[in-house]
Coordinates of N, CA, C and O in Angstrom, one line a residue:
M820 N 65.8 -49.6 12.0 CA 64.3 -49.4 12.1 C 63.7 -50.5 12.9 O 64.0 -51.6 12.8
E821 N 62.8 -50.1 13.7 CA 62.2 -51.0 14.7 C 60.8 -51.4 14.2 O 60.0 -50.6 13.8
K822 N 60.5 -52.7 14.3 CA 59.2 -53.2 13.9 C 58.3 -53.3 15.2 O 58.8 -53.7 16.2
R823 N 57.0 -52.9 15.0 CA 56.1 -53.0 16.1 C 55.1 -54.0 15.8 O 54.6 -54.1 14.6
G824 N 54.6 -54.7 16.7 CA 53.5 -55.6 16.6 C 52.2 -54.9 16.8 O 52.1 -53.7 17.0
R825 N 51.1 -55.7 16.8 CA 49.8 -55.1 16.9 C 49.6 -54.6 18.3 O 48.9 -53.6 18.5
G826 N 50.1 -55.2 19.3 CA 49.8 -54.7 20.7 C 50.9 -53.9 21.2 O 50.8 -53.4 22.4
A827 N 51.9 -53.5 20.5 CA 53.0 -52.8 21.0 C 52.6 -51.3 21.1 O 51.9 -50.8 20.3
P828 N 53.1 -50.7 22.2 CA 52.8 -49.2 22.4 C 53.5 -48.4 21.4 O 54.6 -48.7 20.9
A829 N 53.0 -47.3 21.0 CA 53.6 -46.3 20.1 C 54.8 -45.6 20.7 O 54.7 -45.4 21.9
P830 N 55.8 -45.4 20.0 CA 56.9 -44.7 20.6 C 56.5 -43.3 21.0 O 55.6 -42.7 20.5
S831 N 57.2 -42.8 22.0 CA 56.8 -41.5 22.7 C 57.0 -40.3 21.8 O 56.3 -39.3 21.9
N832 N 57.9 -40.4 20.8 CA 58.1 -39.2 20.0 C 57.0 -39.1 18.9 O 56.9 -38.0 18.3
L833 N 56.2 -40.1 18.6 CA 55.1 -40.0 17.7 C 53.8 -39.8 18.3 O 52.8 -39.6 17.6
A834 N 53.7 -39.7 19.6 CA 52.4 -39.5 20.3 C 51.9 -38.1 20.1 O 52.7 -37.2 20.1
P835 N 50.6 -37.9 19.9 CA 50.1 -36.5 19.7 C 50.3 -35.7 21.0 O 50.1 -36.3 22.1
Q836 N 50.6 -34.5 20.9 CA 50.9 -33.7 22.1 C 49.6 -32.9 22.4 O 49.0 -32.3 21.6
Q837 N 49.3 -32.9 23.7 CA 48.1 -32.2 24.2 C 48.6 -30.8 24.7 O 49.6 -30.7 25.4
P838 N 47.8 -29.8 24.4 CA 48.2 -28.5 25.0 C 47.9 -28.5 26.5 O 46.8 -28.9 26.9
S839 N 48.8 -28.2 27.2 CA 48.6 -28.2 28.7 C 48.3 -26.8 29.2 O 49.0 -25.8 28.8
G840 N 47.3 -26.7 30.0 CA 47.0 -25.5 30.7 C 46.2 -24.5 29.9 O 45.8 -23.5 30.4
G841 N 45.9 -24.8 28.6 CA 45.1 -23.9 27.8 C 43.6 -24.1 28.0 O 43.2 -25.0 28.7
P842 N 42.8 -23.2 27.5 CA 41.4 -23.3 27.7 C 40.8 -24.5 26.9 O 41.2 -24.7 25.7
R843 N 40.0 -25.3 27.5 CA 39.4 -26.4 26.8 C 38.1 -26.0 26.1 O 37.3 -25.2 26.6
K844 N 37.9 -26.6 25.0 CA 36.6 -26.3 24.2 C 35.5 -27.1 24.8 O 35.7 -28.2 25.2
E845 N 34.3 -26.5 24.7 CA 33.1 -27.2 25.1 C 32.8 -28.2 24.1 O 32.8 -28.0 22.9
R846 N 32.5 -29.4 24.5 CA 32.1 -30.5 23.6 C 30.7 -30.3 23.2 O 29.8 -30.0 24.0
R847 N 30.5 -30.3 21.8 CA 29.1 -30.1 21.3 C 28.3 -31.4 21.7 O 28.8 -32.5 21.5
P848 N 27.1 -31.2 22.1 CA 26.3 -32.4 22.4 C 25.9 -33.2 21.1 O 25.8 -32.6 20.0
S849 N 25.9 -34.5 21.3 CA 25.5 -35.4 20.1 C 24.0 -35.5 20.0 O 23.3 -35.6 21.1
M850 N 23.5 -35.6 18.8 CA 22.1 -35.8 18.7 C 21.6 -37.2 19.1 O 20.4 -37.5 19.1
F851 N 22.6 -38.1 19.3 CA 22.2 -39.5 19.7 C 22.1 -39.6 21.2 O 21.6 -40.7 21.7
E852 N 22.4 -38.6 22.0 CA 22.2 -38.7 23.4 C 20.8 -38.2 23.7 O 20.4 -37.2 23.2
K853 N 20.1 -38.8 24.6 CA 18.7 -38.5 24.9 C 18.5 -37.0 25.3 O 17.7 -36.3 24.8
E854 N 19.3 -36.6 26.3 CA 19.1 -35.3 26.9 C 19.6 -34.2 25.9 O 19.1 -33.1 25.8
A855 N 20.6 -34.6 25.2 CA 21.2 -33.6 24.3 C 20.4 -33.3 23.1 O 20.3 -32.2 22.5
Y856 N 19.6 -34.3 22.6 CA 18.8 -34.1 21.4 C 17.7 -33.1 21.7 O 17.4 -32.2 20.9
A857 N 17.1 -33.1 22.8 CA 16.1 -32.1 23.2 C 16.7 -30.7 23.3 O 16.1 -29.7 22.9
Q858 N 17.9 -30.6 23.8 CA 18.6 -29.4 23.9 C 18.9 -28.8 22.5 O 18.8 -27.6 22.2
I859 N 19.4 -29.7 21.6 CA 19.7 -29.2 20.2 C 18.4 -28.7 19.5 O 18.4 -27.6 18.9
L860 N 17.3 -29.4 19.7 CA 16.0 -28.9 19.1 C 15.6 -27.5 19.7 O 15.2 -26.7 18.9
R861 N 15.7 -27.4 21.0 CA 15.4 -26.1 21.6 C 16.3 -25.0 21.0 O 15.8 -23.9 20.8
E862 N 17.6 -25.2 20.9 CA 18.5 -24.2 20.3 C 18.1 -23.8 18.9 O 18.1 -22.7 18.5
R863 N 17.8 -24.8 18.1 CA 17.4 -24.6 16.7 C 16.1 -23.8 16.6 O 16.0 -22.9 15.8
L864 N 15.1 -24.1 17.4 CA 13.9 -23.4 17.4 C 14.0 -22.0 17.9 O 13.4 -21.1 17.5
R865 N 14.9 -21.8 18.9 CA 15.2 -20.4 19.4 C 15.8 -19.6 18.3 O 15.5 -18.4 18.2
E866 N 16.7 -20.2 17.5 CA 17.3 -19.4 16.4 C 16.4 -19.1 15.2 O 16.6 -18.1 14.5
S867 N 15.4 -19.9 15.0 CA 14.6 -19.7 13.9 C 13.4 -18.8 14.3 O 13.1 -18.6 15.5
F868 N 12.8 -18.2 13.3 CA 11.6 -17.3 13.6 C 10.5 -17.8 12.7 O 10.7 -18.2 11.6
H869 N 9.3 -17.6 13.2 CA 8.1 -18.1 12.5 C 7.1 -16.9 12.4 O 6.1 -16.8 13.1
D870 N 7.3 -16.0 11.4 CA 6.3 -14.9 11.2 C 5.6 -15.1 9.9 O 5.0 -14.2 9.4
V871 N 5.6 -16.3 9.3 CA 4.9 -16.5 8.0 C 3.6 -17.1 8.3 O 3.5 -18.0 9.1
Q872 N 2.5 -16.6 7.7 CA 1.2 -17.1 7.8 C 0.7 -17.6 6.5 O 1.1 -17.2 5.5
Y873 N -0.3 -18.6 6.6 CA -0.9 -19.0 5.4 C -2.4 -18.9 5.6 O -2.9 -19.4 6.6
V874 N -3.1 -18.2 4.7 CA -4.5 -18.0 4.8 C -5.2 -18.7 3.5 O -4.8 -18.3 2.4
E875 N -6.1 -19.6 3.7 CA -6.8 -20.2 2.6 C -7.8 -19.2 2.1 O -8.7 -18.9 2.9
P876 N -7.8 -18.7 0.9 CA -8.7 -17.7 0.5 C -10.1 -18.3 0.3 O -10.2 -19.5 -0.1
P877 N -11.2 -17.5 0.5 CA -12.5 -18.0 0.3 C -12.9 -18.0 -1.2 O -13.0 -17.0 -1.8
F878 N -13.0 -19.2 -1.8 CA -13.2 -19.3 -3.2 C -14.6 -19.9 -3.5 O -14.8 -21.1 -3.5
D879 N -15.6 -19.1 -3.7 CA -16.9 -19.5 -4.1 C -17.5 -18.3 -4.9 O -16.7 -17.4 -5.3
D880 N -18.7 -18.3 -5.1 CA -19.3 -17.3 -6.0 C -19.4 -15.9 -5.3 O -19.6 -14.9 -6.0
S881 N -19.2 -15.9 -4.0 CA -19.3 -14.6 -3.3 C -17.9 -13.8 -3.3 O -17.8 -12.8 -2.6
I882 N -16.9 -14.3 -4.0 CA -15.6 -13.6 -4.0 C -15.8 -12.2 -4.6 O -15.1 -11.3 -4.2
A883 N -16.6 -12.0 -5.6 CA -16.8 -10.6 -6.1 C -17.4 -9.7 -5.1 O -17.1 -8.5 -5.1
D884 N -18.2 -10.2 -4.1 CA -18.7 -9.3 -3.1 C -17.7 -8.9 -2.1 O -17.7 -7.8 -1.6
I885 N -16.8 -9.8 -1.8 CA -15.7 -9.5 -0.8 C -14.7 -8.5 -1.4 O -14.4 -7.5 -0.8
G886 N -14.3 -8.8 -2.6 CA -13.5 -7.9 -3.5 C -12.3 -7.2 -2.8 O -11.4 -7.9 -2.4
K887 N -12.4 -5.9 -2.8 CA -11.2 -5.1 -2.4 C -10.9 -5.2 -0.9 O -9.7 -5.1 -0.6
E888 N -11.8 -5.5 -0.1 CA -11.5 -5.6 1.4 C -10.6 -6.8 1.6 O -9.7 -6.7 2.4
W889 N -10.9 -7.9 0.9 CA -10.2 -9.1 1.1 C -8.8 -8.9 0.5 O -7.8 -9.4 1.1
K890 N -8.6 -8.2 -0.6 CA -7.3 -8.0 -1.2 C -6.5 -7.1 -0.4 O -5.3 -7.4 -0.3
S891 N -7.0 -6.1 0.2 CA -6.2 -5.2 1.1 C -5.8 -6.0 2.3 O -4.7 -5.7 2.9
A892 N -6.6 -6.9 2.9 CA -6.1 -7.7 4.0 C -5.0 -8.6 3.6 O -4.1 -8.9 4.4
L893 N -5.0 -9.1 2.4 CA -4.0 -10.1 2.0 C -2.7 -9.3 1.7 O -1.6 -9.9 1.9
A894 N -2.7 -8.1 1.4 CA -1.5 -7.3 1.1 C -0.6 -7.2 2.3 O 0.6 -7.1 2.2
K895 N -1.1 -7.4 3.5 CA -0.4 -7.2 4.7 C 0.2 -8.6 5.2 O 1.0 -8.6 6.1
L896 N -0.2 -9.7 4.6 CA 0.2 -11.0 5.1 C 1.4 -11.5 4.2 O 1.4 -11.2 3.0
R897 N 2.2 -12.3 4.8 CA 3.2 -13.1 4.0 C 2.8 -14.5 4.1 O 2.4 -15.1 5.1
F898 N 2.8 -15.2 2.9 CA 2.3 -16.5 2.8 C 3.3 -17.6 2.8 O 4.4 -17.4 2.3
A899 N 3.0 -18.7 3.5 CA 3.9 -19.8 3.4 C 3.6 -20.6 2.1 O 2.5 -20.4 1.6
N900 N 4.5 -21.4 1.7 CA 4.2 -22.2 0.5 C 3.1 -23.2 0.7 O 3.2 -24.0 1.7
S901 N 2.2 -23.3 -0.2 CA 1.0 -24.2 0.0 C 1.3 -25.5 -0.7 O 0.5 -26.5 -0.5
Y902 N 2.3 -25.6 -1.5 CA 2.6 -26.8 -2.3 C 1.4 -27.2 -3.1 O 1.2 -28.4 -3.4
R903 N 0.6 -26.3 -3.6 CA -0.6 -26.6 -4.4 C -0.2 -26.6 -5.8 O 0.4 -25.7 -6.4
M904 N -0.6 -27.7 -6.5 CA -0.2 -27.9 -7.9 C -1.4 -27.6 -8.9 O -1.2 -27.7 -10.1
E905 N -2.5 -27.4 -8.3 CA -3.7 -27.1 -9.2 C -4.5 -26.0 -8.5 O -4.5 -25.8 -7.3
P906 N -5.3 -25.3 -9.3 CA -6.0 -24.1 -8.8 C -7.2 -24.6 -8.0 O -7.8 -25.6 -8.2
L907 N -7.6 -23.7 -7.0 CA -8.8 -23.9 -6.3 C -10.0 -23.8 -7.1 O -11.0 -24.5 -7.0
K908 N -10.0 -22.8 -8.0 CA -11.1 -22.5 -9.0 C -10.5 -22.4 -10.4 O -9.7 -21.5 -10.6
K909 N -10.9 -23.3 -11.2 CA -10.3 -23.3 -12.6 C -10.9 -22.2 -13.4 O -12.0 -21.7 -13.2
F910 N -10.1 -21.7 -14.3 CA -10.5 -20.5 -15.2 C -11.7 -21.0 -16.0 O -11.6 -22.0 -16.7
Q911 N -12.7 -20.2 -16.0 CA -14.0 -20.5 -16.7 C -14.0 -19.5 -17.9 O -14.4 -18.3 -17.8
A912 N -13.7 -20.0 -19.1 CA -13.6 -19.2 -20.3 C -14.9 -18.6 -20.7 O -14.9 -17.4 -21.1
Y913 N -16.0 -19.3 -20.6 CA -17.3 -18.8 -21.0 C -17.7 -17.6 -20.3 O -18.3 -16.7 -20.8
A914 N -17.5 -17.6 -19.0 CA -17.9 -16.4 -18.2 C -17.1 -15.2 -18.5 O -17.6 -14.1 -18.6
V915 N -15.8 -15.4 -18.6 CA -14.9 -14.3 -18.9 C -15.2 -13.8 -20.3 O -15.2 -12.6 -20.5
E916 N -15.4 -14.7 -21.3 CA -15.7 -14.3 -22.6 C -16.9 -13.4 -22.7 O -16.9 -12.3 -23.4
A917 N -18.0 -13.8 -22.0 CA -19.2 -13.0 -22.0 C -19.0 -11.6 -21.4 O -19.5 -10.6 -21.9
K918 N -18.2 -11.5 -20.3 CA -17.9 -10.2 -19.7 C -17.0 -9.3 -20.6 O -17.3 -8.1 -20.7
V919 N -16.0 -9.9 -21.2 CA -15.1 -9.1 -22.1 C -15.9 -8.7 -23.3 O -15.8 -7.5 -23.8
Q920 N -16.8 -9.5 -23.9 CA -17.6 -9.2 -25.0 C -18.5 -8.0 -24.7 O -18.6 -7.0 -25.5
Q921 N -19.1 -8.0 -23.5 CA -20.0 -6.9 -23.1 C -19.2 -5.6 -22.9 O -19.7 -4.6 -23.3
L922 N -18.0 -5.7 -22.4 CA -17.2 -4.5 -22.2 C -16.8 -3.9 -23.5 O -16.8 -2.7 -23.7
L923 N -16.4 -4.8 -24.5 CA -16.0 -4.3 -25.8 C -17.2 -3.6 -26.5 O -17.1 -2.5 -27.1
K924 N -18.4 -4.2 -26.3 CA -19.6 -3.6 -27.0 C -20.0 -2.2 -26.4 O -20.3 -1.3 -27.1
E925 N -19.9 -2.1 -25.0 CA -20.2 -0.9 -24.4 C -19.2 0.2 -24.7 O -19.5 1.4 -24.9
S926 N -17.9 -0.2 -24.7 CA -16.8 0.8 -24.9 C -16.7 1.3 -26.3 O -16.3 2.4 -26.5
L927 N -17.0 0.5 -27.3 CA -16.8 0.8 -28.7 C -18.0 1.1 -29.5 O -18.0 1.1 -30.7
K928 N -19.2 1.3 -28.9 CA -20.4 1.4 -29.6 C -20.5 2.6 -30.5 O -21.1 2.6 -31.6
D929 N -19.9 3.7 -30.1 CA -20.0 5.0 -30.9 C -18.6 5.4 -31.4 O -18.4 6.6 -31.8
V930 N -17.6 4.5 -31.5 CA -16.3 4.9 -31.8 C -16.0 4.6 -33.3 O -16.4 3.5 -33.8
K931 N -15.5 5.6 -34.0 CA -15.1 5.5 -35.4 C -13.6 5.2 -35.5 O -12.9 5.5 -34.6
Y932 N -13.2 4.6 -36.7 CA -11.8 4.3 -36.8 C -10.9 5.5 -36.9 O -11.2 6.4 -37.7
D933 N -9.9 5.5 -36.1 CA -8.9 6.5 -36.1 C -7.6 5.9 -35.6 O -7.5 5.6 -34.4
D934 N -6.6 5.7 -36.5 CA -5.4 5.0 -36.1 C -4.6 5.7 -35.0 O -4.0 5.0 -34.2
K935 N -4.7 7.0 -34.9 CA -3.9 7.7 -33.8 C -4.6 7.5 -32.5 O -4.0 7.3 -31.5
A936 N -5.9 7.5 -32.5 CA -6.7 7.4 -31.2 C -6.7 5.9 -30.7 O -6.7 5.7 -29.5
F937 N -6.6 5.0 -31.7 CA -6.7 3.6 -31.3 C -5.4 3.1 -30.6 O -5.5 2.1 -29.8
S938 N -4.3 3.7 -30.8 CA -3.1 3.3 -30.0 C -3.3 3.5 -28.5 O -2.9 2.7 -27.7
H939 N -3.9 4.6 -28.2 CA -4.1 4.9 -26.8 C -5.3 4.1 -26.3 O -5.3 3.6 -25.2
L940 N -6.4 4.0 -27.1 CA -7.6 3.3 -26.7 C -7.3 1.8 -26.5 O -7.9 1.2 -25.6
S941 N -6.4 1.2 -27.2 CA -6.1 -0.3 -27.0 C -5.4 -0.5 -25.7 O -5.7 -1.5 -25.0
L942 N -4.6 0.4 -25.2 CA -4.0 0.3 -23.9 C -5.0 0.5 -22.8 O -5.0 -0.2 -21.8
E943 N -5.9 1.5 -23.0 CA -6.9 1.7 -22.0 C -7.9 0.5 -21.9 O -8.3 0.1 -20.8
L944 N -8.3 0.0 -23.1 CA -9.2 -1.2 -23.1 C -8.5 -2.4 -22.4 O -9.2 -3.2 -21.7
A945 N -7.2 -2.6 -22.7 CA -6.5 -3.7 -22.0 C -6.5 -3.6 -20.5 O -6.7 -4.6 -19.8
D946 N -6.3 -2.4 -20.0 CA -6.3 -2.2 -18.6 C -7.7 -2.5 -18.0 O -7.9 -3.1 -16.9
R947 N -8.8 -2.0 -18.7 CA -10.1 -2.2 -18.2 C -10.5 -3.7 -18.3 O -11.2 -4.2 -17.4
I948 N -10.1 -4.4 -19.3 CA -10.3 -5.8 -19.4 C -9.6 -6.6 -18.3 O -10.2 -7.5 -17.6
L949 N -8.4 -6.2 -17.9 CA -7.6 -6.8 -16.9 C -8.4 -6.6 -15.5 O -8.5 -7.6 -14.7
I950 N -8.9 -5.5 -15.3 CA -9.6 -5.2 -14.0 C -10.9 -6.1 -14.0 O -11.2 -6.7 -12.9
V951 N -11.6 -6.2 -15.1 CA -12.8 -7.0 -15.1 C -12.5 -8.5 -14.9 O -13.2 -9.2 -14.1
V952 N -11.4 -9.0 -15.5 CA -11.0 -10.4 -15.4 C -10.6 -10.7 -13.9 O -10.9 -11.7 -13.4
K953 N -9.9 -9.7 -13.3 CA -9.4 -10.0 -11.9 C -10.5 -10.0 -10.9 O -10.4 -10.6 -9.9
E954 N -11.7 -9.4 -11.3 CA -12.8 -9.4 -10.4 C -13.4 -10.8 -10.2 O -14.1 -11.1 -9.3
F955 N -13.1 -11.7 -11.1 CA -13.6 -13.1 -11.0 C -12.9 -13.8 -9.9 O -13.4 -14.8 -9.4
G956 N -11.7 -13.3 -9.5 CA -11.0 -13.9 -8.3 C -10.4 -15.2 -8.6 O -10.3 -16.1 -7.8
Y957 N -9.8 -15.4 -9.8 CA -9.0 -16.6 -10.1 C -7.6 -16.5 -9.4 O -6.8 -15.7 -9.7
Y958 N -7.5 -17.3 -8.4 CA -6.3 -17.3 -7.5 C -5.1 -17.9 -8.2 O -5.2 -19.0 -8.8
R959 N -3.9 -17.2 -8.2 CA -2.7 -17.7 -8.7 C -2.7 -17.8 -10.3 O -1.9 -18.5 -10.8
Y960 N -3.6 -17.1 -10.9 CA -3.5 -17.0 -12.4 C -2.9 -15.6 -12.8 O -3.1 -14.6 -12.1
K961 N -2.1 -15.7 -13.8 CA -1.6 -14.5 -14.4 C -2.2 -14.3 -15.7 O -2.5 -15.2 -16.5
F962 N -2.5 -13.0 -16.1 CA -3.3 -12.7 -17.3 C -2.5 -11.9 -18.2 O -1.8 -10.9 -17.8
I963 N -2.6 -12.3 -19.5 CA -1.9 -11.5 -20.6 C -3.1 -11.0 -21.5 O -3.9 -11.9 -22.0
I964 N -3.2 -9.7 -21.8 CA -4.3 -9.2 -22.6 C -3.7 -8.5 -23.8 O -2.9 -7.6 -23.7
K965 N -4.2 -8.9 -25.0 CA -3.9 -8.2 -26.2 C -5.1 -7.7 -26.8 O -6.1 -8.4 -26.9
V966 N -5.1 -6.4 -27.2 CA -6.2 -5.8 -27.9 C -5.7 -5.3 -29.2 O -4.8 -4.5 -29.3
L967 N -6.4 -5.8 -30.3 CA -6.0 -5.4 -31.7 C -7.2 -4.7 -32.4 O -8.3 -5.1 -32.3
F968 N -6.8 -3.6 -33.1 CA -7.8 -2.9 -33.9 C -7.3 -3.1 -35.3 O -6.2 -2.7 -35.7
I969 N -8.2 -3.6 -36.2 CA -7.9 -3.9 -37.6 C -8.9 -3.1 -38.5 O -10.1 -3.3 -38.3
Q970 N -8.3 -2.3 -39.3 CA -9.2 -1.5 -40.3 C -9.7 -2.4 -41.4 O -9.0 -3.2 -41.9
K971 N -11.0 -2.3 -41.7 CA -11.5 -3.0 -42.8 C -11.2 -2.4 -44.1 O -11.6 -1.3 -44.4
A972 N -10.4 -3.1 -44.9 CA -10.0 -2.5 -46.2 C -10.1 -3.7 -47.2 O -9.3 -3.6 -48.2
G973 N -10.9 -4.7 -47.0 CA -11.0 -5.8 -48.0 C -9.9 -6.8 -47.9 O -9.7 -7.6 -48.8
Q974 N -9.1 -6.7 -46.8 CA -8.0 -7.7 -46.7 C -8.4 -8.8 -45.8 O -9.3 -8.8 -45.0
A975 N -7.5 -9.9 -45.8 CA -7.7 -11.0 -44.9 C -6.6 -10.8 -43.9 O -5.5 -10.3 -44.1
I976 N -6.8 -11.4 -42.7 CA -5.8 -11.3 -41.6 C -5.8 -12.6 -40.8 O -6.9 -13.1 -40.6
N977 N -4.6 -13.0 -40.4 CA -4.5 -14.2 -39.5 C -3.7 -13.7 -38.3 O -2.7 -13.0 -38.4
V978 N -4.3 -14.0 -37.1 CA -3.6 -13.7 -35.9 C -3.2 -15.0 -35.2 O -4.0 -15.9 -35.0
A979 N -1.9 -15.1 -34.9 CA -1.4 -16.3 -34.3 C -0.6 -16.0 -33.0 O 0.1 -15.0 -33.0
S980 N -0.8 -16.9 -32.0 CA 0.0 -16.7 -30.8 C 0.5 -18.1 -30.4 O -0.2 -19.1 -30.6
R981 N 1.7 -18.1 -29.9 CA 2.3 -19.4 -29.4 C 2.7 -19.3 -28.0 O 3.3 -18.3 -27.6
W982 N 2.4 -20.3 -27.2 CA 2.7 -20.3 -25.7 C 3.1 -21.7 -25.3 O 2.7 -22.6 -25.9
I983 N 4.0 -21.7 -24.3 CA 4.2 -23.0 -23.7 C 3.4 -23.0 -22.4 O 3.6 -22.1 -21.6
W984 N 2.4 -23.9 -22.3 CA 1.6 -23.9 -21.1 C 1.1 -25.2 -20.8 O 1.2 -26.2 -21.5
D985 N 0.4 -25.3 -19.6 CA -0.2 -26.5 -19.1 C -1.6 -26.6 -19.7 O -2.4 -25.8 -19.4
V986 N -1.8 -27.7 -20.4 CA -3.1 -27.8 -21.1 C -4.2 -28.0 -20.1 O -5.4 -27.6 -20.4
A987 N -3.9 -28.6 -19.0 CA -5.0 -28.8 -18.0 C -5.5 -27.6 -17.3 O -6.7 -27.5 -17.0
W988 N -4.6 -26.6 -17.0 CA -5.1 -25.4 -16.2 C -5.0 -24.1 -17.0 O -5.7 -23.2 -16.6
D989 N -4.2 -24.0 -18.0 CA -4.1 -22.7 -18.7 C -5.2 -22.6 -19.8 O -5.6 -23.7 -20.3
S990 N -5.6 -21.4 -20.1 CA -6.7 -21.3 -21.1 C -6.6 -19.9 -21.7 O -5.8 -19.1 -21.3
W991 N -7.4 -19.6 -22.7 CA -7.5 -18.3 -23.4 C -8.9 -18.0 -23.8 O -9.7 -18.9 -23.9
V992 N -9.2 -16.8 -24.1 CA -10.5 -16.3 -24.5 C -10.3 -15.2 -25.6 O -9.4 -14.4 -25.5
A993 N -11.2 -15.3 -26.6 CA -11.1 -14.3 -27.6 C -12.5 -13.6 -27.7 O -13.5 -14.3 -27.7
A994 N -12.6 -12.3 -27.7 CA -13.8 -11.6 -27.9 C -13.6 -10.6 -29.0 O -12.6 -10.0 -29.2
K995 N -14.7 -10.4 -29.9 CA -14.6 -9.6 -31.1 C -15.8 -8.6 -31.1 O -16.9 -9.0 -30.8
H996 N -15.4 -7.4 -31.5 CA -16.5 -6.4 -31.8 C -16.2 -5.9 -33.2 O -15.1 -5.4 -33.5
E997 N -17.3 -5.9 -34.0 CA -17.1 -5.5 -35.4 C -18.0 -4.4 -35.8 O -19.2 -4.4 -35.4
T998 N -17.5 -3.4 -36.5 CA -18.3 -2.3 -37.0 C -18.1 -2.2 -38.5 O -17.4 -3.1 -39.1
E999 N -18.6 -1.2 -39.2 CA -18.4 -1.0 -40.6 C -17.0 -0.7 -41.0 O -16.5 -1.1 -42.1
T1000 N -16.2 -0.1 -40.2 CA -14.9 0.4 -40.6 C -13.7 -0.4 -39.9 O -12.6 -0.3 -40.4
Y1001 N -14.0 -1.1 -38.8 CA -12.9 -1.8 -38.2 C -13.4 -3.0 -37.4 O -14.6 -3.2 -37.2
V1002 N -12.5 -3.8 -37.0 CA -12.7 -5.0 -36.1 C -11.8 -4.9 -34.9 O -10.6 -4.6 -35.0
A1003 N -12.4 -5.0 -33.7 CA -11.7 -5.0 -32.5 C -11.6 -6.4 -31.9 O -12.6 -7.1 -31.8
L1004 N -10.4 -6.9 -31.7 CA -10.2 -8.3 -31.2 C -9.5 -8.2 -29.8 O -8.4 -7.6 -29.7
A1005 N -10.1 -8.8 -28.8 CA -9.4 -8.8 -27.5 C -9.1 -10.3 -27.2 O -10.0 -11.1 -27.2
L1006 N -7.8 -10.5 -26.8 CA -7.4 -11.9 -26.4 C -7.0 -11.9 -25.0 O -6.2 -11.0 -24.6
V1007 N -7.5 -12.8 -24.2 CA -7.1 -12.9 -22.8 C -6.5 -14.3 -22.6 O -7.2 -15.3 -22.8
F1008 N -5.3 -14.3 -22.1 CA -4.6 -15.6 -21.8 C -4.5 -15.7 -20.3 O -4.0 -14.8 -19.6
A1009 N -4.9 -16.8 -19.8 CA -4.9 -17.1 -18.3 C -3.9 -18.2 -18.1 O -4.1 -19.3 -18.6
L1010 N -2.8 -17.9 -17.4 CA -1.7 -18.8 -17.1 C -1.7 -19.1 -15.6 O -1.5 -18.2 -14.8
Y1011 N -1.8 -20.3 -15.2 CA -1.8 -20.7 -13.8 C -0.3 -20.8 -13.3 O 0.5 -21.5 -14.0
C1012 N 0.0 -20.2 -12.3 CA 1.4 -20.2 -11.7 C 1.3 -21.1 -10.4 O 0.7 -20.7 -9.5
E1013 N 2.1 -22.2 -10.4 CA 2.1 -23.1 -9.3 C 2.8 -22.5 -8.1 O 3.7 -21.7 -8.2

């Protein structure tokens, strides 16, 4: 066995063999070379596409006036991530409560208790309440609406709901309409989605 020193050449039988006469691969440019870095950026930009737009919605009191025209224009756009962690317009429970209370009063003023009719009426009322709440234009809020009809028969009732939510931005509203034979309770939960 032969010992080699630090400066001794490697034996010829251990040297890596180069393919002779074959096609050579193009060397990829390094990002540390000045001219090559610009070329790499151009290639990456050419490969990517930028068809995403972000439109900041107009959030003031005139949103109800713009309404459906603005929503139909938004349906055609794709949004980029805004990285927004808080709403542009916070959910205002007092305004929503007044509107839902008015809707309940108008819808149920001449209705008598009928358990078969109320199963359909509760769904219809929930849809109408959702439409009314969406007209306020709370951006990035999701709404959950529960409508309960309770017959008055001398009983007590407790209604409880549990949610995991952000105390700063999420909220809820309860509106009640009472007659001689029943109580109608509408619950609106507004959950902000980041």
